[in-house]
Amino acid sequence: MAQTNTVARTVRDLGLANWFGGSLMGAVALNGSAGAVSDARERGRVPRAGWQRWTPLEAAGILAVVAGDTVLIASRPQHLAAQHGYARNLALKLAINGAAVAATAATWLLGRRLDQTGEVPVEGATEPSQDTPAEAASAQRRLRVLQWVVPMLTGAHIVMNAVLGEQERPRVVAQGVIRRGRGLLGRFGVPAVAGAALTTAARARRRRS
């Protein structure tokens, strides 16, 4: 039922590795080391300069994930139609990916808001001090949460890719098709199930020809 999509998988996986690894490194190392800067006004500027350099590469990684997943999903109509649980897990993965995109976009917007406040005294990249203006302090507190949300969501995306990959093993596919068939038999009866099976088989033959 599955076909080979080595290029699409490679593009998707490299993009996701870039997205996950970059966000985790940024939270742990880039933001975490800002407190080592002695000048309180430089503690925010230095990590923001690093994030500005990284943002175009992060955006490219997100586009690679979307492009690769689009190709892979389009090449798996049989799994979606005939295999129990595949569509549900795919929907969950897409929801996680959408949340990761939204969280990443929010970090970009908050970073731009901090840039507009100028060089203000802070304790760290995401930690305001008593002298930090209210607008900058609010943006920093939100970034403190989002810097961990992005790697958590992209990590969950990696997990869901593994789950869906396991569902494409021949033995698991057969079990899923049988479960879907039993469910359809109980709900619609033999004629409807037979028609759906014939339609799926015909589509598979057309794709192979």
PDB file of C-alpha atoms in Angstrom:
ATOM      1  CA  MET A   1       0.000   0.000   0.000  1.00  0.00           C
ATOM      2  CA  ALA A   2       2.924   2.358   0.644  1.00  0.00           C
ATOM      3  CA  GLN A   3       5.260   3.785  -1.957  1.00  0.00           C
ATOM      4  CA  THR A   4       8.811   5.069  -1.602  1.00  0.00           C
ATOM      5  CA  ASN A   5       9.226   8.812  -0.966  1.00  0.00           C
ATOM      6  CA  THR A   6      12.862   9.064   0.075  1.00  0.00           C
ATOM      7  CA  VAL A   7      13.306  12.685  -0.998  1.00  0.00           C
ATOM      8  CA  ALA A   8      10.146  13.898   0.733  1.00  0.00           C
ATOM      9  CA  ARG A   9      11.037  12.048   3.940  1.00  0.00           C
ATOM     10  CA  THR A  10      14.569  13.452   3.874  1.00  0.00           C
ATOM     11  CA  VAL A  11      13.380  17.021   3.333  1.00  0.00           C
ATOM     12  CA  ARG A  12      10.763  16.677   6.086  1.00  0.00           C
ATOM     13  CA  ASP A  13      13.136  15.065   8.590  1.00  0.00           C
ATOM     14  CA  LEU A  14      15.975  17.531   7.993  1.00  0.00           C
ATOM     15  CA  GLY A  15      13.583  20.443   8.361  1.00  0.00           C
ATOM     16  CA  LEU A  16      12.160  19.019  11.571  1.00  0.00           C
ATOM     17  CA  ALA A  17      15.642  18.328  12.970  1.00  0.00           C
ATOM     18  CA  ASN A  18      16.545  21.956  12.233  1.00  0.00           C
ATOM     19  CA  TRP A  19      13.364  23.230  13.865  1.00  0.00           C
ATOM     20  CA  PHE A  20      13.570  21.051  16.971  1.00  0.00           C
ATOM     21  CA  GLY A  21      17.324  21.284  17.489  1.00  0.00           C
ATOM     22  CA  GLY A  22      17.518  25.007  16.879  1.00  0.00           C
ATOM     23  CA  SER A  23      14.702  25.843  19.285  1.00  0.00           C
ATOM     24  CA  LEU A  24      16.129  23.595  22.009  1.00  0.00           C
ATOM     25  CA  MET A  25      19.660  24.943  21.588  1.00  0.00           C
ATOM     26  CA  GLY A  26      18.327  28.480  21.670  1.00  0.00           C
ATOM     27  CA  ALA A  27      16.423  27.935  24.908  1.00  0.00           C
ATOM     28  CA  VAL A  28      19.236  26.090  26.660  1.00  0.00           C
ATOM     29  CA  ALA A  29      22.385  27.746  25.344  1.00  0.00           C
ATOM     30  CA  LEU A  30      21.609  31.061  23.657  1.00  0.00           C
ATOM     31  CA  ASN A  31      18.995  32.362  26.071  1.00  0.00           C
ATOM     32  CA  GLY A  32      20.539  30.569  29.033  1.00  0.00           C
ATOM     33  CA  SER A  33      23.966  32.149  28.579  1.00  0.00           C
ATOM     34  CA  ALA A  34      22.690  35.729  28.349  1.00  0.00           C
ATOM     35  CA  GLY A  35      23.037  36.149  32.107  1.00  0.00           C
ATOM     36  CA  ALA A  36      26.806  35.774  31.763  1.00  0.00           C
ATOM     37  CA  VAL A  37      26.981  39.178  30.022  1.00  0.00           C
ATOM     38  CA  SER A  38      28.091  41.752  32.584  1.00  0.00           C
ATOM     39  CA  ASP A  39      26.272  44.768  31.107  1.00  0.00           C
ATOM     40  CA  ALA A  40      22.566  44.499  31.994  1.00  0.00           C
ATOM     41  CA  ARG A  41      21.624  46.379  28.806  1.00  0.00           C
ATOM     42  CA  GLU A  42      23.558  43.948  26.638  1.00  0.00           C
ATOM     43  CA  ARG A  43      21.984  40.811  28.102  1.00  0.00           C
ATOM     44  CA  GLY A  44      18.903  41.138  25.944  1.00  0.00           C
ATOM     45  CA  ARG A  45      20.579  42.456  22.811  1.00  0.00           C
ATOM     46  CA  VAL A  46      23.154  39.682  22.433  1.00  0.00           C
ATOM     47  CA  PRO A  47      20.729  36.698  22.340  1.00  0.00           C
ATOM     48  CA  ARG A  48      18.286  38.639  20.146  1.00  0.00           C
ATOM     49  CA  ALA A  49      21.074  39.197  17.628  1.00  0.00           C
ATOM     50  CA  GLY A  50      21.679  35.438  17.629  1.00  0.00           C
ATOM     51  CA  TRP A  51      17.990  34.684  17.087  1.00  0.00           C
ATOM     52  CA  GLN A  52      17.831  37.167  14.205  1.00  0.00           C
ATOM     53  CA  ARG A  53      20.610  35.244  12.474  1.00  0.00           C
ATOM     54  CA  TRP A  54      18.838  31.938  13.066  1.00  0.00           C
ATOM     55  CA  THR A  55      15.267  32.933  12.136  1.00  0.00           C
ATOM     56  CA  PRO A  56      15.661  32.600   8.322  1.00  0.00           C
ATOM     57  CA  LEU A  57      17.061  29.077   8.726  1.00  0.00           C
ATOM     58  CA  GLU A  58      14.279  28.186  11.149  1.00  0.00           C
ATOM     59  CA  ALA A  59      11.699  29.460   8.664  1.00  0.00           C
ATOM     60  CA  ALA A  60      13.312  27.353   5.934  1.00  0.00           C
ATOM     61  CA  GLY A  61      13.091  24.317   8.212  1.00  0.00           C
ATOM     62  CA  ILE A  62       9.383  24.884   8.803  1.00  0.00           C
ATOM     63  CA  LEU A  63       8.748  25.184   5.059  1.00  0.00           C
ATOM     64  CA  ALA A  64      10.682  21.939   4.518  1.00  0.00           C
ATOM     65  CA  VAL A  65       8.490  20.159   7.078  1.00  0.00           C
ATOM     66  CA  VAL A  66       5.287  21.419   5.466  1.00  0.00           C
ATOM     67  CA  ALA A  67       6.460  20.568   1.930  1.00  0.00           C
ATOM     68  CA  GLY A  68       7.693  17.089   2.856  1.00  0.00           C
ATOM     69  CA  ASP A  69       4.584  16.226   4.843  1.00  0.00           C
ATOM     70  CA  THR A  70       2.331  17.447   2.034  1.00  0.00           C
ATOM     71  CA  VAL A  71       3.959  15.043  -0.432  1.00  0.00           C
ATOM     72  CA  LEU A  72       3.879  12.155   2.036  1.00  0.00           C
ATOM     73  CA  ILE A  73       0.227  12.654   2.941  1.00  0.00           C
ATOM     74  CA  ALA A  74      -0.776  12.894  -0.722  1.00  0.00           C
ATOM     75  CA  SER A  75       0.980   9.570  -1.389  1.00  0.00           C
ATOM     76  CA  ARG A  76      -0.868   7.708   1.367  1.00  0.00           C
ATOM     77  CA  PRO A  77      -4.581   7.780   0.394  1.00  0.00           C
ATOM     78  CA  GLN A  78      -4.915   4.007   0.890  1.00  0.00           C
ATOM     79  CA  HIS A  79      -3.824   4.242   4.521  1.00  0.00           C
ATOM     80  CA  LEU A  80      -6.256   7.076   5.168  1.00  0.00           C
ATOM     81  CA  ALA A  81      -9.146   5.247   3.533  1.00  0.00           C
ATOM     82  CA  ALA A  82      -8.626   1.684   4.695  1.00  0.00           C
ATOM     83  CA  GLN A  83      -6.445   1.542   7.810  1.00  0.00           C
ATOM     84  CA  HIS A  84      -7.941   1.859  11.287  1.00  0.00           C
ATOM     85  CA  GLY A  85      -6.369   4.634  13.365  1.00  0.00           C
ATOM     86  CA  TYR A  86      -4.152   6.104  10.643  1.00  0.00           C
ATOM     87  CA  ALA A  87      -6.328   9.134   9.884  1.00  0.00           C
ATOM     88  CA  ARG A  88      -6.771   9.853  13.605  1.00  0.00           C
ATOM     89  CA  ASN A  89      -3.030   9.832  14.273  1.00  0.00           C
ATOM     90  CA  LEU A  90      -2.353  11.919  11.182  1.00  0.00           C
ATOM     91  CA  ALA A  91      -4.905  14.502  12.334  1.00  0.00           C
ATOM     92  CA  LEU A  92      -3.224  14.610  15.739  1.00  0.00           C
ATOM     93  CA  LYS A  93       0.177  15.139  14.139  1.00  0.00           C
ATOM     94  CA  LEU A  94      -1.140  17.967  11.955  1.00  0.00           C
ATOM     95  CA  ALA A  95      -2.697  19.628  15.002  1.00  0.00           C
ATOM     96  CA  ILE A  96       0.645  19.417  16.843  1.00  0.00           C
ATOM     97  CA  ASN A  97       2.435  20.855  13.819  1.00  0.00           C
ATOM     98  CA  GLY A  98      -0.039  23.715  13.583  1.00  0.00           C
ATOM     99  CA  ALA A  99       0.458  24.518  17.261  1.00  0.00           C
ATOM    100  CA  ALA A 100       4.251  24.450  16.791  1.00  0.00           C
ATOM    101  CA  VAL A 101       4.005  26.884  13.869  1.00  0.00           C
ATOM    102  CA  ALA A 102       1.793  29.208  15.920  1.00  0.00           C
ATOM    103  CA  ALA A 103       4.161  29.072  18.919  1.00  0.00           C
ATOM    104  CA  THR A 104       7.176  29.762  16.709  1.00  0.00           C
ATOM    105  CA  ALA A 105       5.442  32.703  15.046  1.00  0.00           C
ATOM    106  CA  ALA A 106       4.571  34.065  18.489  1.00  0.00           C
ATOM    107  CA  THR A 107       8.244  33.943  19.519  1.00  0.00           C
ATOM    108  CA  TRP A 108       9.187  35.886  16.384  1.00  0.00           C
ATOM    109  CA  LEU A 109       6.582  38.565  17.129  1.00  0.00           C
ATOM    110  CA  LEU A 110       7.666  38.858  20.748  1.00  0.00           C
ATOM    111  CA  GLY A 111      11.287  39.123  19.660  1.00  0.00           C
ATOM    112  CA  ARG A 112      10.393  42.006  17.359  1.00  0.00           C
ATOM    113  CA  ARG A 113       8.518  43.695  20.192  1.00  0.00           C
ATOM    114  CA  LEU A 114      11.623  43.450  22.364  1.00  0.00           C
ATOM    115  CA  ASP A 115      13.739  44.892  19.556  1.00  0.00           C
ATOM    116  CA  GLN A 116      11.423  47.906  19.450  1.00  0.00           C
ATOM    117  CA  THR A 117      11.941  48.580  23.158  1.00  0.00           C
ATOM    118  CA  GLY A 118      15.658  49.106  22.552  1.00  0.00           C
ATOM    119  CA  GLU A 119      18.476  48.238  24.937  1.00  0.00           C
ATOM    120  CA  VAL A 120      16.862  47.982  28.351  1.00  0.00           C
ATOM    121  CA  PRO A 121      18.303  46.473  31.545  1.00  0.00           C
ATOM    122  CA  VAL A 122      17.335  42.816  32.056  1.00  0.00           C
ATOM    123  CA  GLU A 123      18.487  39.841  34.126  1.00  0.00           C
ATOM    124  CA  GLY A 124      18.584  37.511  31.126  1.00  0.00           C
ATOM    125  CA  ALA A 125      17.154  36.891  27.676  1.00  0.00           C
ATOM    126  CA  THR A 126      13.767  35.909  29.128  1.00  0.00           C
ATOM    127  CA  GLU A 127      14.117  37.272  32.678  1.00  0.00           C
ATOM    128  CA  PRO A 128      13.256  40.909  33.407  1.00  0.00           C
ATOM    129  CA  SER A 129      14.814  42.865  36.229  1.00  0.00           C
ATOM    130  CA  GLN A 130      13.238  45.464  38.482  1.00  0.00           C
ATOM    131  CA  ASP A 131      14.406  48.142  36.045  1.00  0.00           C
ATOM    132  CA  THR A 132      12.969  46.506  32.924  1.00  0.00           C
ATOM    133  CA  PRO A 133      10.114  48.533  31.340  1.00  0.00           C
ATOM    134  CA  ALA A 134       6.690  46.916  31.663  1.00  0.00           C
ATOM    135  CA  GLU A 135       6.233  46.198  27.934  1.00  0.00           C
ATOM    136  CA  ALA A 136       9.617  44.498  27.627  1.00  0.00           C
ATOM    137  CA  ALA A 137       9.070  42.551  30.859  1.00  0.00           C
ATOM    138  CA  SER A 138       5.729  41.246  29.611  1.00  0.00           C
ATOM    139  CA  ALA A 139       7.278  40.063  26.327  1.00  0.00           C
ATOM    140  CA  GLN A 140      10.117  38.365  28.197  1.00  0.00           C
ATOM    141  CA  ARG A 141       7.752  36.456  30.488  1.00  0.00           C
ATOM    142  CA  ARG A 142       5.847  35.109  27.486  1.00  0.00           C
ATOM    143  CA  LEU A 143       9.073  34.133  25.762  1.00  0.00           C
ATOM    144  CA  ARG A 144      10.159  32.297  28.899  1.00  0.00           C
ATOM    145  CA  VAL A 145       7.232  29.914  28.366  1.00  0.00           C
ATOM    146  CA  LEU A 146       7.279  29.734  24.567  1.00  0.00           C
ATOM    147  CA  GLN A 147      10.999  28.940  24.388  1.00  0.00           C
ATOM    148  CA  TRP A 148      10.129  25.527  25.870  1.00  0.00           C
ATOM    149  CA  VAL A 149       6.781  25.082  24.130  1.00  0.00           C
ATOM    150  CA  VAL A 150       8.363  25.040  20.656  1.00  0.00           C
ATOM    151  CA  PRO A 151      10.828  22.162  21.284  1.00  0.00           C
ATOM    152  CA  MET A 152       8.141  20.244  23.178  1.00  0.00           C
ATOM    153  CA  LEU A 153       5.733  20.463  20.243  1.00  0.00           C
ATOM    154  CA  THR A 154       8.340  19.721  17.588  1.00  0.00           C
ATOM    155  CA  GLY A 155       9.528  16.791  19.699  1.00  0.00           C
ATOM    156  CA  ALA A 156       5.939  15.531  19.818  1.00  0.00           C
ATOM    157  CA  HIS A 157       5.836  15.879  16.024  1.00  0.00           C
ATOM    158  CA  ILE A 158       8.879  13.594  15.790  1.00  0.00           C
ATOM    159  CA  VAL A 159       7.105  11.052  17.997  1.00  0.00           C
ATOM    160  CA  MET A 160       4.007  11.121  15.783  1.00  0.00           C
ATOM    161  CA  ASN A 161       6.156  10.608  12.689  1.00  0.00           C
ATOM    162  CA  ALA A 162       7.525   7.473  14.338  1.00  0.00           C
ATOM    163  CA  VAL A 163       4.009   6.294  15.230  1.00  0.00           C
ATOM    164  CA  LEU A 164       2.758   6.765  11.667  1.00  0.00           C
ATOM    165  CA  GLY A 165       5.874   5.112  10.276  1.00  0.00           C
ATOM    166  CA  GLU A 166       5.211   2.037  12.404  1.00  0.00           C
ATOM    167  CA  GLN A 167       1.630   1.990  11.149  1.00  0.00           C
ATOM    168  CA  GLU A 168       2.957   1.653   7.591  1.00  0.00           C
ATOM    169  CA  ARG A 169       4.631  -1.697   8.310  1.00  0.00           C
ATOM    170  CA  PRO A 170       2.903  -4.429   6.254  1.00  0.00           C
ATOM    171  CA  ARG A 171       1.777  -6.446   9.274  1.00  0.00           C
ATOM    172  CA  VAL A 172       0.376  -3.392  11.045  1.00  0.00           C
ATOM    173  CA  VAL A 173      -1.322  -2.249   7.837  1.00  0.00           C
ATOM    174  CA  ALA A 174      -3.054  -5.623   7.495  1.00  0.00           C
ATOM    175  CA  GLN A 175      -4.234  -5.511  11.110  1.00  0.00           C
ATOM    176  CA  GLY A 176      -5.528  -1.960  10.626  1.00  0.00           C
ATOM    177  CA  VAL A 177      -7.410  -2.855   7.455  1.00  0.00           C
ATOM    178  CA  ILE A 178      -9.042  -5.836   9.178  1.00  0.00           C
ATOM    179  CA  ARG A 179     -10.117  -3.660  12.110  1.00  0.00           C
ATOM    180  CA  ARG A 180     -11.526  -1.038   9.754  1.00  0.00           C
ATOM    181  CA  GLY A 181     -13.388  -3.744   7.824  1.00  0.00           C
ATOM    182  CA  ARG A 182     -14.918  -5.181  10.985  1.00  0.00           C
ATOM    183  CA  GLY A 183     -16.043  -1.735  12.058  1.00  0.00           C
ATOM    184  CA  LEU A 184     -17.635  -1.025   8.691  1.00  0.00           C
ATOM    185  CA  LEU A 185     -19.358  -4.399   8.652  1.00  0.00           C
ATOM    186  CA  GLY A 186     -20.932  -3.673  11.991  1.00  0.00           C
ATOM    187  CA  ARG A 187     -22.043  -0.231  10.899  1.00  0.00           C
ATOM    188  CA  PHE A 188     -23.035  -0.519   7.230  1.00  0.00           C
ATOM    189  CA  GLY A 189     -23.206  -4.204   6.315  1.00  0.00           C
ATOM    190  CA  VAL A 190     -21.519  -6.348   3.660  1.00  0.00           C
ATOM    191  CA  PRO A 191     -22.519  -4.457   0.444  1.00  0.00           C
ATOM    192  CA  ALA A 192     -21.100  -1.122   1.584  1.00  0.00           C
ATOM    193  CA  VAL A 193     -17.860  -2.697   2.785  1.00  0.00           C
ATOM    194  CA  ALA A 194     -17.415  -4.650  -0.436  1.00  0.00           C
ATOM    195  CA  GLY A 195     -17.951  -1.498  -2.474  1.00  0.00           C
ATOM    196  CA  ALA A 196     -15.411   0.443  -0.419  1.00  0.00           C
ATOM    197  CA  ALA A 197     -12.865  -2.365  -0.764  1.00  0.00           C
ATOM    198  CA  LEU A 198     -13.305  -2.502  -4.527  1.00  0.00           C
ATOM    199  CA  THR A 199     -12.936   1.274  -4.807  1.00  0.00           C
ATOM    200  CA  THR A 200      -9.740   1.248  -2.743  1.00  0.00           C
ATOM    201  CA  ALA A 201      -8.283  -1.609  -4.795  1.00  0.00           C
ATOM    202  CA  ALA A 202      -9.121   0.167  -8.049  1.00  0.00           C
ATOM    203  CA  ARG A 203      -7.383   3.340  -6.863  1.00  0.00           C
ATOM    204  CA  ALA A 204      -4.321   1.339  -5.881  1.00  0.00           C
ATOM    205  CA  ARG A 205      -4.180  -0.297  -9.334  1.00  0.00           C
ATOM    206  CA  ARG A 206      -4.493   3.084 -11.074  1.00  0.00           C
ATOM    207  CA  ARG A 207      -1.635   4.511  -8.984  1.00  0.00           C
ATOM    208  CA  ARG A 208       0.619   1.543  -9.859  1.00  0.00           C
ATOM    209  CA  SER A 209      -0.159   1.764 -13.581  1.00  0.00           C
TER     210      SER A 209
END
